[in-house]
Short mmCIF file of C-alpha atoms and ligand atoms in Angstrom, two decimals:
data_model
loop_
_atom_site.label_atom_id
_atom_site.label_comp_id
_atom_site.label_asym_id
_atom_site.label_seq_id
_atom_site.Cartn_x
_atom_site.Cartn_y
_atom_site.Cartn_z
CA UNK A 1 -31.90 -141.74 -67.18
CA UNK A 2 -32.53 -145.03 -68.45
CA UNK A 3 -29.65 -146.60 -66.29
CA UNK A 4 -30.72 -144.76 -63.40
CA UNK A 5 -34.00 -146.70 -62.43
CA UNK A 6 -32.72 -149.93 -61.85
CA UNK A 7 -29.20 -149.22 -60.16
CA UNK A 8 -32.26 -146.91 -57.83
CA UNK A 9 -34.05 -150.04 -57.19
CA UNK A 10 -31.60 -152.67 -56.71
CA UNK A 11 -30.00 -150.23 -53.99
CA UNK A 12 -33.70 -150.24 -52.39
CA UNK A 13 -34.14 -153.75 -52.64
CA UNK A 14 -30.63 -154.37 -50.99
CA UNK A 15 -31.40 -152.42 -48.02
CA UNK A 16 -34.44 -154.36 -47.26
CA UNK A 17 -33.75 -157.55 -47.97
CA UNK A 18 -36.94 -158.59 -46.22
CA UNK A 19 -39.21 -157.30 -48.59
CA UNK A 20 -40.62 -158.49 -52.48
CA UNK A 21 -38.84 -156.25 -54.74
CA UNK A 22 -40.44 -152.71 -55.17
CA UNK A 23 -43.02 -152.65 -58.53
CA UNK A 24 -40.94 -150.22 -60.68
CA UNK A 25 -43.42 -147.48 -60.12
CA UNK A 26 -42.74 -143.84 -61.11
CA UNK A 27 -44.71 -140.88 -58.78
CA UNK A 28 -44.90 -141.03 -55.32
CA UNK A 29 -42.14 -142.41 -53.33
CA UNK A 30 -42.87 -146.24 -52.52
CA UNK A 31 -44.34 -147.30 -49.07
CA UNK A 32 -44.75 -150.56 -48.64
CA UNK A 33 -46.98 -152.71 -46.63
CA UNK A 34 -45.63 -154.77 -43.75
CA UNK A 35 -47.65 -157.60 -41.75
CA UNK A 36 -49.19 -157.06 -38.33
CA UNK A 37 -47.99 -159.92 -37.01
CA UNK A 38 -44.18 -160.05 -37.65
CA UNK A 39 -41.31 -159.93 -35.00
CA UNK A 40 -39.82 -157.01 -36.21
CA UNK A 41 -43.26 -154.96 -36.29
CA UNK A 42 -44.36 -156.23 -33.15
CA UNK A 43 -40.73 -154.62 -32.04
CA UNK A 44 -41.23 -151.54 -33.82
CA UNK A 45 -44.40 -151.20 -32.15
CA UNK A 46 -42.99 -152.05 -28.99
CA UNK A 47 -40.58 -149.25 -29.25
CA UNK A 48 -43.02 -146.87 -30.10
CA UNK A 49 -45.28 -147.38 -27.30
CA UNK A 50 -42.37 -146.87 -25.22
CA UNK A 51 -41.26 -144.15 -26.49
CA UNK A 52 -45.19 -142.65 -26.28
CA UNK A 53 -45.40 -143.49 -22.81
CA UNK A 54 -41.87 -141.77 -22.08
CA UNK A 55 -43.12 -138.34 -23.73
CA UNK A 56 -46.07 -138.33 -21.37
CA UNK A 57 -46.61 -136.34 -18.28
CA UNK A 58 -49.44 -137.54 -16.82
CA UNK A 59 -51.71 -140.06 -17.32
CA UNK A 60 -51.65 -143.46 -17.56
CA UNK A 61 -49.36 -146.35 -19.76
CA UNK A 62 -50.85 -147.19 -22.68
CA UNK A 63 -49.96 -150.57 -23.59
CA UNK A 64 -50.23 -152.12 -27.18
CA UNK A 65 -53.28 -154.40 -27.96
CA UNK A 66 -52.45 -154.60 -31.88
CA UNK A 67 -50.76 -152.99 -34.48
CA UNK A 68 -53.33 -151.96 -37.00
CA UNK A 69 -51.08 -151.34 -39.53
CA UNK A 70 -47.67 -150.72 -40.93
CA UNK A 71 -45.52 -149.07 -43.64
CA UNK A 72 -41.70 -148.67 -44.56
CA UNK A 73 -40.16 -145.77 -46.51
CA UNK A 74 -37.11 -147.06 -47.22
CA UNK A 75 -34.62 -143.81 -47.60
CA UNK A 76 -31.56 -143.25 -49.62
CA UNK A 77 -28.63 -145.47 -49.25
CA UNK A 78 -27.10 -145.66 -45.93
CA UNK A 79 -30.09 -143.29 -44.32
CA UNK A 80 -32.38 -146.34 -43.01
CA UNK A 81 -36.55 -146.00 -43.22
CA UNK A 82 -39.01 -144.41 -41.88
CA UNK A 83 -41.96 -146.44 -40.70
CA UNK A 84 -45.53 -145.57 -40.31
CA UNK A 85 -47.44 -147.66 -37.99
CA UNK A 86 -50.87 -147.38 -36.57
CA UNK A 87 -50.99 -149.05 -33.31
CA UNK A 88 -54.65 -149.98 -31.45
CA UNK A 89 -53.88 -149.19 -27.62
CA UNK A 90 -55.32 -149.67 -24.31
CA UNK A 91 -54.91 -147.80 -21.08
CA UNK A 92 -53.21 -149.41 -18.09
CA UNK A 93 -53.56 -148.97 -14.21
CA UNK A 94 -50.04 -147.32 -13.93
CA UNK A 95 -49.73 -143.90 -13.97
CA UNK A 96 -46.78 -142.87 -16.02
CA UNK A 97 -45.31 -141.55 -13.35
CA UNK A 98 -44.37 -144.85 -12.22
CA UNK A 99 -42.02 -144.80 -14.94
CA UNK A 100 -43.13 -149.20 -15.72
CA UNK A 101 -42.93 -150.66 -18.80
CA UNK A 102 -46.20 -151.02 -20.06
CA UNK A 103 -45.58 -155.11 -20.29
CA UNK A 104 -45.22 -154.74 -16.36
CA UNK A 105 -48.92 -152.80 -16.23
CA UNK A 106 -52.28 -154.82 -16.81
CA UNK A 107 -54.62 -153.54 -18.39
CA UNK A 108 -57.93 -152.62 -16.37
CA UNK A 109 -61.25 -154.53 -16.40
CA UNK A 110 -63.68 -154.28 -19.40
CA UNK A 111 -65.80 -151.88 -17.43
CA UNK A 112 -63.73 -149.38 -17.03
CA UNK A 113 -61.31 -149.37 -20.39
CA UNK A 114 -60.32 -146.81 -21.98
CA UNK A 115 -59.27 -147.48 -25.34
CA UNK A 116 -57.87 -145.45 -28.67
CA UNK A 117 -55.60 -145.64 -31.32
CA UNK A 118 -51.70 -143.94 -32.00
CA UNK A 119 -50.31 -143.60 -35.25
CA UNK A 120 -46.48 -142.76 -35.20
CA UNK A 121 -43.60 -142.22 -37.29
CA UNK A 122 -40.37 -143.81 -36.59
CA UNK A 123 -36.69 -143.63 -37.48
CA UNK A 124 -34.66 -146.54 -37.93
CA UNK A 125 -31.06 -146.74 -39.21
CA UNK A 126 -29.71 -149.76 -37.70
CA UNK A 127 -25.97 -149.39 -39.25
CA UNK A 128 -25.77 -145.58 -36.65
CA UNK A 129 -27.94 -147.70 -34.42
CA UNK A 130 -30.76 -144.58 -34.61
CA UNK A 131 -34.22 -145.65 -33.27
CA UNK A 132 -36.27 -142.51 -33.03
CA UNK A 133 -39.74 -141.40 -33.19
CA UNK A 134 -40.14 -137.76 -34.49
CA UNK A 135 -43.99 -137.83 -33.98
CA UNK A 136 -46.75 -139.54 -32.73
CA UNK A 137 -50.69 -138.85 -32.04
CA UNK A 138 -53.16 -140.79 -30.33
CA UNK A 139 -56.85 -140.86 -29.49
CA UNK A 140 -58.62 -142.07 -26.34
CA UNK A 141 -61.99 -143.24 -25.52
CA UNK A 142 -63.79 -144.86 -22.44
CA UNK A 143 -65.56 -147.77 -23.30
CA UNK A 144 -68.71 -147.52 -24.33
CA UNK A 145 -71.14 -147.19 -21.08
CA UNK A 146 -74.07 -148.26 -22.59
CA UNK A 147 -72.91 -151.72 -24.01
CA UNK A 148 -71.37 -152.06 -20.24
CA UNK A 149 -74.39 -150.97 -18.69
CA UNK A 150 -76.24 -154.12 -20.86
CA UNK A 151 -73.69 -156.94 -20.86
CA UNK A 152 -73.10 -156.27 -17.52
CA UNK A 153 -75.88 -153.71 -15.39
CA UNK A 154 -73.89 -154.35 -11.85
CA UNK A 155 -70.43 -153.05 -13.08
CA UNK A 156 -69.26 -149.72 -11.46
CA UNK A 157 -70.19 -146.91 -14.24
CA UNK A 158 -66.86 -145.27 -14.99
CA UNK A 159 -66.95 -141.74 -15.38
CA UNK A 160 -62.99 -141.53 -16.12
CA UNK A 161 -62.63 -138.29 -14.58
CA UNK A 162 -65.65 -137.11 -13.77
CA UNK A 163 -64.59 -134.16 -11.15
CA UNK A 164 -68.25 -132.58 -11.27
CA UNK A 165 -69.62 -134.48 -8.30
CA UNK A 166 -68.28 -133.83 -5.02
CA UNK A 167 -68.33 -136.97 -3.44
CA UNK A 168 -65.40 -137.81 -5.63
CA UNK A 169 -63.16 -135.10 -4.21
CA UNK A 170 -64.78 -135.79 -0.62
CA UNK A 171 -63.80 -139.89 -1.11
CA UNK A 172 -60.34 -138.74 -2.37
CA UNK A 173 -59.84 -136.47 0.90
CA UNK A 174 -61.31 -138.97 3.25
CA UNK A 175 -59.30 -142.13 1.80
CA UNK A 176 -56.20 -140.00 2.08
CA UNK A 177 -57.14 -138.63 5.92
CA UNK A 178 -57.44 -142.45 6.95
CA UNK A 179 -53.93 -142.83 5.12
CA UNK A 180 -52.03 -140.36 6.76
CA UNK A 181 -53.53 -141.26 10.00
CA UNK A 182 -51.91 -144.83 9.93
CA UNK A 183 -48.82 -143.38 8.52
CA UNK A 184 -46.53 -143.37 11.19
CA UNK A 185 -44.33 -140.31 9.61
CA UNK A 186 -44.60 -139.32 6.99
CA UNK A 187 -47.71 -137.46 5.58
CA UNK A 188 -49.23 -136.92 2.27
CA UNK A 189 -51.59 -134.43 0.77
CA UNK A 190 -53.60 -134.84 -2.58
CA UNK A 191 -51.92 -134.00 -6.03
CA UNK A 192 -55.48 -134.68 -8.03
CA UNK A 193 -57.87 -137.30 -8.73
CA UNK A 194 -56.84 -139.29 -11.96
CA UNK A 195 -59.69 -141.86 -12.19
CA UNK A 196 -63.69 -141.76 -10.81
CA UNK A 197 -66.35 -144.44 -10.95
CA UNK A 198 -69.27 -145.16 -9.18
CA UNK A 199 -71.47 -148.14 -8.29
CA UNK A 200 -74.31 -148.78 -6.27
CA UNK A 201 -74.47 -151.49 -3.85
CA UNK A 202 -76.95 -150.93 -0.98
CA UNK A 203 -76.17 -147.56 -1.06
CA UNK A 204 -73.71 -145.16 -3.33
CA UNK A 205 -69.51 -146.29 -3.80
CA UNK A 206 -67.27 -143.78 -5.44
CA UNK A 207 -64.09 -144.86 -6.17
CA UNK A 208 -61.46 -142.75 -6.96
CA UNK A 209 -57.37 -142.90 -7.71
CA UNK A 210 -55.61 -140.26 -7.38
CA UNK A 211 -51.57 -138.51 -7.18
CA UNK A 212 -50.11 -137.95 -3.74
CA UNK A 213 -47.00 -135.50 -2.71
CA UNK A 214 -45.34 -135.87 0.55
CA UNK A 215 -46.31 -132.85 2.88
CA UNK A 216 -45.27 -131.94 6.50
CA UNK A 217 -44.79 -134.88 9.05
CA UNK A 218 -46.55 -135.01 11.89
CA UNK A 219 -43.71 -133.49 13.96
CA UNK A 220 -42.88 -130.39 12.66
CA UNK A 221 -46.08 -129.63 11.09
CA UNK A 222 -46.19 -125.96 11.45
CA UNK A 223 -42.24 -125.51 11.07
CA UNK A 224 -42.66 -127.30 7.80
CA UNK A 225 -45.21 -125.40 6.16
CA UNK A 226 -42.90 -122.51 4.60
CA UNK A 227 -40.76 -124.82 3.03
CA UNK A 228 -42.68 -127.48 2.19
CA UNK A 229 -41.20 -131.36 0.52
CA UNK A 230 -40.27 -131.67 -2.69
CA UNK A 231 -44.18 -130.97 -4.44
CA UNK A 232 -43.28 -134.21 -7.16
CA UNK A 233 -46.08 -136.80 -7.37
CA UNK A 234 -44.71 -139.83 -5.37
CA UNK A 235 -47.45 -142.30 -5.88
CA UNK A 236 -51.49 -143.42 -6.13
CA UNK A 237 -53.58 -143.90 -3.95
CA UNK A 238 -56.92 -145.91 -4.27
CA UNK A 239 -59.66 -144.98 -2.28
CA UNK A 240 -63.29 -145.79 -2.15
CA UNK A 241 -66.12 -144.78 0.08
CA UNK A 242 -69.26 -146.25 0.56
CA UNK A 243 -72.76 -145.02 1.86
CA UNK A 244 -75.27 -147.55 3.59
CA UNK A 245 -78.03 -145.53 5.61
CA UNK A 246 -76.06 -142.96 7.61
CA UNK A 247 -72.85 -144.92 7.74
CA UNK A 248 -69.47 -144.06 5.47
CA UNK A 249 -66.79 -146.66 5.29
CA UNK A 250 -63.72 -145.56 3.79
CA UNK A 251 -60.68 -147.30 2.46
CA UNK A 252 -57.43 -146.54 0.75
CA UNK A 253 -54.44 -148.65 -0.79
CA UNK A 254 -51.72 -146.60 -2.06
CA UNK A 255 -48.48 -147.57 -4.25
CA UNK A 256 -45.50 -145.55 -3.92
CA UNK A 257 -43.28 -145.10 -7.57
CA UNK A 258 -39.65 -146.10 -7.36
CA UNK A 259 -37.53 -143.25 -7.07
CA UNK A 260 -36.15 -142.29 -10.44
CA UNK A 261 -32.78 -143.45 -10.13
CA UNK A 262 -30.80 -141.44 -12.73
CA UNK A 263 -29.54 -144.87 -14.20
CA UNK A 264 -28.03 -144.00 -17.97
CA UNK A 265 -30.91 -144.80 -20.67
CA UNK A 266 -30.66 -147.95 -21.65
CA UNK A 267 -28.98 -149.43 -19.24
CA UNK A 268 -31.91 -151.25 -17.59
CA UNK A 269 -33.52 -153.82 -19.31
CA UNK A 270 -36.92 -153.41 -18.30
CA UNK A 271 -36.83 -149.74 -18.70
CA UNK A 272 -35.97 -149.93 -22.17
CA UNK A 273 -35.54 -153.21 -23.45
CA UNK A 274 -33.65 -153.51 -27.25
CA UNK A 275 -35.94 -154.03 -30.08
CA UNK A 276 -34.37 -158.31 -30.07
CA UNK A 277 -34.57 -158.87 -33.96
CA UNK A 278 -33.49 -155.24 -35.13
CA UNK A 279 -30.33 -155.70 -32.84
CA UNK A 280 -29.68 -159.52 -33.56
CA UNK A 281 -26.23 -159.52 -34.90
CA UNK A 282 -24.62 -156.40 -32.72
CA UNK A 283 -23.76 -156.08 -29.17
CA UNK A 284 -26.31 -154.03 -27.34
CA UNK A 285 -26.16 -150.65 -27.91
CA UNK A 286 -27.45 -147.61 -26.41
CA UNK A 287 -30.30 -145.68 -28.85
CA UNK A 288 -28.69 -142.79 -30.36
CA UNK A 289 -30.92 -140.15 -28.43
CA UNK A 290 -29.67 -137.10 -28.46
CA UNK A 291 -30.98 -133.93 -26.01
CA UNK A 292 -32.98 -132.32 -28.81
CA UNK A 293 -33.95 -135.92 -29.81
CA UNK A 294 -37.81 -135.35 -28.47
CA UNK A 295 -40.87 -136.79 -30.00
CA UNK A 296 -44.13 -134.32 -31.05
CA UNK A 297 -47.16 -135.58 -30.01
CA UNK A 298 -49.96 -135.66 -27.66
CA UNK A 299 -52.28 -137.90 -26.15
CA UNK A 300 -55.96 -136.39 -26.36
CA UNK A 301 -59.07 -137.99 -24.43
CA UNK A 302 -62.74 -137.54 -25.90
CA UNK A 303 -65.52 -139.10 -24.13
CA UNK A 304 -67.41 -142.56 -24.99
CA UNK A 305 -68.91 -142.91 -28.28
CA UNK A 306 -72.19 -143.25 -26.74
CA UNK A 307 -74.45 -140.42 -27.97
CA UNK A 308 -72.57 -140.70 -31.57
CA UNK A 309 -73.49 -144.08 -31.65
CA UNK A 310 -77.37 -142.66 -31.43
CA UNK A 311 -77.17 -140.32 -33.76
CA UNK A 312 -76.16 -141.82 -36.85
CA UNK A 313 -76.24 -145.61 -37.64
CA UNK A 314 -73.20 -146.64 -39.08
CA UNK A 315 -70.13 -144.47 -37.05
CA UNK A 316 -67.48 -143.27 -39.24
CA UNK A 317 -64.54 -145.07 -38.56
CA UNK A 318 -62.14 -142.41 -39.31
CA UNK A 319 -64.34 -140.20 -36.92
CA UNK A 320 -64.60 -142.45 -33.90
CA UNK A 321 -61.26 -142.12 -33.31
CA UNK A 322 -59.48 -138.69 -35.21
CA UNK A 323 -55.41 -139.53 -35.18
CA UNK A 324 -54.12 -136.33 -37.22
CA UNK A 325 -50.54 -137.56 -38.23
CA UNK A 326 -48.91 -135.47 -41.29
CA UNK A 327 -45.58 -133.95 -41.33
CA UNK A 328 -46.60 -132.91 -44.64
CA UNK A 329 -48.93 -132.91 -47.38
CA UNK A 330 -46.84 -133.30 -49.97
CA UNK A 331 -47.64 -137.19 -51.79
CA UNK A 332 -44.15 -136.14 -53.33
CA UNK A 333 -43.04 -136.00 -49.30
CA UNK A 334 -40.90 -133.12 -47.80
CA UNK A 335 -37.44 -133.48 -46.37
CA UNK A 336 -37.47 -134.05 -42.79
CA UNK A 337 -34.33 -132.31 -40.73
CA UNK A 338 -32.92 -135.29 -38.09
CA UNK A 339 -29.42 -133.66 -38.52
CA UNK A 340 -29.27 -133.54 -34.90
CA UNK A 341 -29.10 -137.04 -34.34
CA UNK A 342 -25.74 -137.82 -36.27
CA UNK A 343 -22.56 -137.10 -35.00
CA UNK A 344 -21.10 -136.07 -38.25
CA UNK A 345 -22.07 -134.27 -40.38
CA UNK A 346 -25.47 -136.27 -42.35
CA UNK A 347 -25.60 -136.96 -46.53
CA UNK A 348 -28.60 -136.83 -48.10
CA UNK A 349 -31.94 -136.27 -46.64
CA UNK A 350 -34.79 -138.05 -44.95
CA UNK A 351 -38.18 -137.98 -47.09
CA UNK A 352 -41.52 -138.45 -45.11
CA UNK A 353 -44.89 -138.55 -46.90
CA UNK A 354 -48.13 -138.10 -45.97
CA UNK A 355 -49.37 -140.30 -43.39
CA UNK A 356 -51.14 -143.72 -45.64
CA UNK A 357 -54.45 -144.11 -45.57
CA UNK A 358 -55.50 -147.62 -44.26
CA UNK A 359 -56.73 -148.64 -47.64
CA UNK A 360 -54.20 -150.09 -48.69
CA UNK A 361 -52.39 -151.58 -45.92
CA UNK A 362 -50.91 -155.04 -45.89
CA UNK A 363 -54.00 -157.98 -45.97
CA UNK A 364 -52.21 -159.37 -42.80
CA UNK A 365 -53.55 -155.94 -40.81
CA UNK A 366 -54.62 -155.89 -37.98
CA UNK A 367 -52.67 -158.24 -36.20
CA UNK A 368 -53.90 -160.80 -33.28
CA UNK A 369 -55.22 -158.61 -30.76
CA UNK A 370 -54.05 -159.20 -27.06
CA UNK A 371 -57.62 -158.43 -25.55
CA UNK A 372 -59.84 -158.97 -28.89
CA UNK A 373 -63.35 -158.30 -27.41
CA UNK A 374 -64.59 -155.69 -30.26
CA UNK A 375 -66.07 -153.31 -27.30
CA UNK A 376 -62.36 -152.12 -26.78
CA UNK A 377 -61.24 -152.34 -30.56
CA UNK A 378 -61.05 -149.31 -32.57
CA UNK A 379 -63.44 -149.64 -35.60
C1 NAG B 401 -51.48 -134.01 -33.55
O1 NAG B 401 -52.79 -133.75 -33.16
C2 NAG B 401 -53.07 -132.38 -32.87
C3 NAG B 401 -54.50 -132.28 -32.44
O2 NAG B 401 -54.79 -133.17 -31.43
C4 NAG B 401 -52.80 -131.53 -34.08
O3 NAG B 401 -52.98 -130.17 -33.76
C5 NAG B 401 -51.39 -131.76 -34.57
O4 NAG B 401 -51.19 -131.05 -35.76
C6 NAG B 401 -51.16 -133.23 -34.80
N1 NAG B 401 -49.76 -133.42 -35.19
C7 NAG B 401 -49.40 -133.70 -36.42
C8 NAG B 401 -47.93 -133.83 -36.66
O5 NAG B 401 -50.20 -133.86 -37.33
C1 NAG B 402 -48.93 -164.32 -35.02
O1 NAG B 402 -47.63 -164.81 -34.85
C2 NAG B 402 -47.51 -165.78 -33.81
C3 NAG B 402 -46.03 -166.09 -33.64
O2 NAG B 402 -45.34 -166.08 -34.83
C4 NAG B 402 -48.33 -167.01 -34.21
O3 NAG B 402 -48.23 -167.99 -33.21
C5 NAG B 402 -49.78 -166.57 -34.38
O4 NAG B 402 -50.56 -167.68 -34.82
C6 NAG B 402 -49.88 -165.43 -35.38
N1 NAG B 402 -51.26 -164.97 -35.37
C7 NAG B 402 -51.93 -164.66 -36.49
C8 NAG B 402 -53.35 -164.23 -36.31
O5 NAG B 402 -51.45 -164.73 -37.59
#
């Protein structure tokens, strides 16, 4: 037994080279702290918000504003590490639909931000070339209305998706009617509304963006309507209508997605660009996804932190924004089963542990935030 702990350690230490030497600790499995701000994190992170943004059906991208914090699990010999990373995010203007990589999408104006936090688990083992993410949570928020309204009393109030007033619906129908009635062809009708805000400049604006399908062309609208287009959401529209005495004006801009060309994964660098570090010294590689290869997790939205604000002084920072991330419960860890994604037959066993607490994360966490006002910064 005695020989045992340091032939242990001296195999951990050799597989991540990068690190201090593990503290010969007995108990639960060492995780140790990495800092915000390094290449490879950032291109974990990177990863992982891909990889979030490719699990999602509808919304928008999320894009990374800092990575909060970050752990490694180094495994057994030969298995890799599992990381644990806590990632602040922000919401972009492309709906994932569009299939863009979040570096392509800005983010949108103060205003109208909608902000949260992910925490994911991820898979590396760079000598199968295996970069997977087995689970992943996040939490959305607008920003805060009430510090908008102050810093800022002219800015359209941003109801995200506020479908209780009609006008909304009405602005989305009338944006999309002058649309299809410059569209020489081809016509759309409305998926849904995605986005609503409202401002008032003389008179009521609603603004609204919303999903559009192709529907019957002009020509052959009755022949069309028993087998109508394909019904998939082909791109966004932008509409707005404004109110001054008894006069509307109405206008639209829409974006059309490029057609999901069934190009191999991978192949396309700005579809899903390498990790640069982790891959420095091999050729570029396709990521070992296999078909039952699919992350767990969900997105969830909760409204502005407003009224919580109001009723008790000093938020809870674990409560403003709830990310529920555990595989297990288990500080000893419990094996987790990612069989599926080696070709032959897999020795030994991945451990993951209960998701860490961010007490004790590295003292270079958070990282540099990209937009760092604290209105849009999870507490
Ligand atoms: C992710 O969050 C949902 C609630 O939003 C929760 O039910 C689920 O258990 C969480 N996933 C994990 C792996 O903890
Ligand atoms: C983060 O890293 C970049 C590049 O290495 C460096 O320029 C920047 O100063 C770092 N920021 C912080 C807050 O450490």
């Amino acid at each position: 037994m005695s020989l045992f702990l340091p032939l242990a350690l001296c195999t951990l230490a050799a597989c991540c080279g990068a690190r201090s030497p593990p503290h010969p600790v007995l108990g639960p499995p060492p995780l140790f702290p990495l800092g915000c701000n390094s290449s490879d994190v950032l291109d974990i992170a990177n990863f992982i918000v891909q990889d979030i943004n490719r699990d999602q059906k509808d919304g928008y991208v999320l894009s990374l504003n800092r990575v909060s914090d970050a752990r490694e699990h180094p495994q057994e010999a030969g298995l890799g590490s599992l990381f644990y990373f806590t990632l602040d995010v922000l919401e972009t203007g492309c709906p994932v639909l569009s299939r863009k990589s979040w570096k392509n999408c800005g983010v949108r104006h103060l205003h109208e931000s909608v902000y949260g936090q992910c925490k994911a688990i991820f898979y590396i083992n760079k000598a199968r070339r295996i970069f997977f993410l087995p689970a992943y949570n996040c939490t959305l928020r607008p920003v805060s209305q009430s510090k908008i309204t102050t810093t800022c009393p002219d800015c359209p109030s941003s109801s995200p998706h506020d479908l209780s007033n009609p006008k909304f619906l009405e602005t989305a129908t009338e944006s999309l009617a002058r649309y299809n009635d410059k569209s020489p062809s081809k016509q759309y009708s409305l998926v849904k509304i995605t986005k609503t805000s409202k401002q008032w400049v003389f008179g009521p604006a609603y603004f609204v963006e919303y999903l559009i399908q192709e529907s019957c062309p002009k020509s052959q609208a009755s022949s069309c309507a028993l087998q109508p287009p394909n019904s998939v959401p082909v791109g966004i529209c932008h509409g707005s209508l404004t109110e001054r005495h008894s006069e509307k004006s109405v206008s639209v801009t829409c974006d059309f997605f490029e057609s999901e060309a069934p190009t191999p994964r991978g192949e396309n660098p700005t579809v899903n660009p390498r990790p640069v570090n982790l891959f420095k010294a091999e050729e570029p590689q396709q990521t070992t996804h296999q078909p039952k290869a699919v992350p767990k997790g969900t997105v969830q939205y909760l409204p502005d932190l407003d009224n919580k604000a109001e009723d008790s002084q000093g938020t809870d920072p674990v409560e403003a924004f709830p990310v529920q991330l555990d595989l297990t419960t288990d500080p000893q860890g419990e094996p987790l089963d990612v069989s599926f994604l080696f070709l032959d037959p897999m020795e030994g066993k991945l451990v993951v542990l209960p998701f860490p607490s961010k007490e004790q994360r590295s003292a270079e966490c958070p990282g540099p935030a990209q937009m760092d006002n604290p209105l849009i910064l999870p507490p």
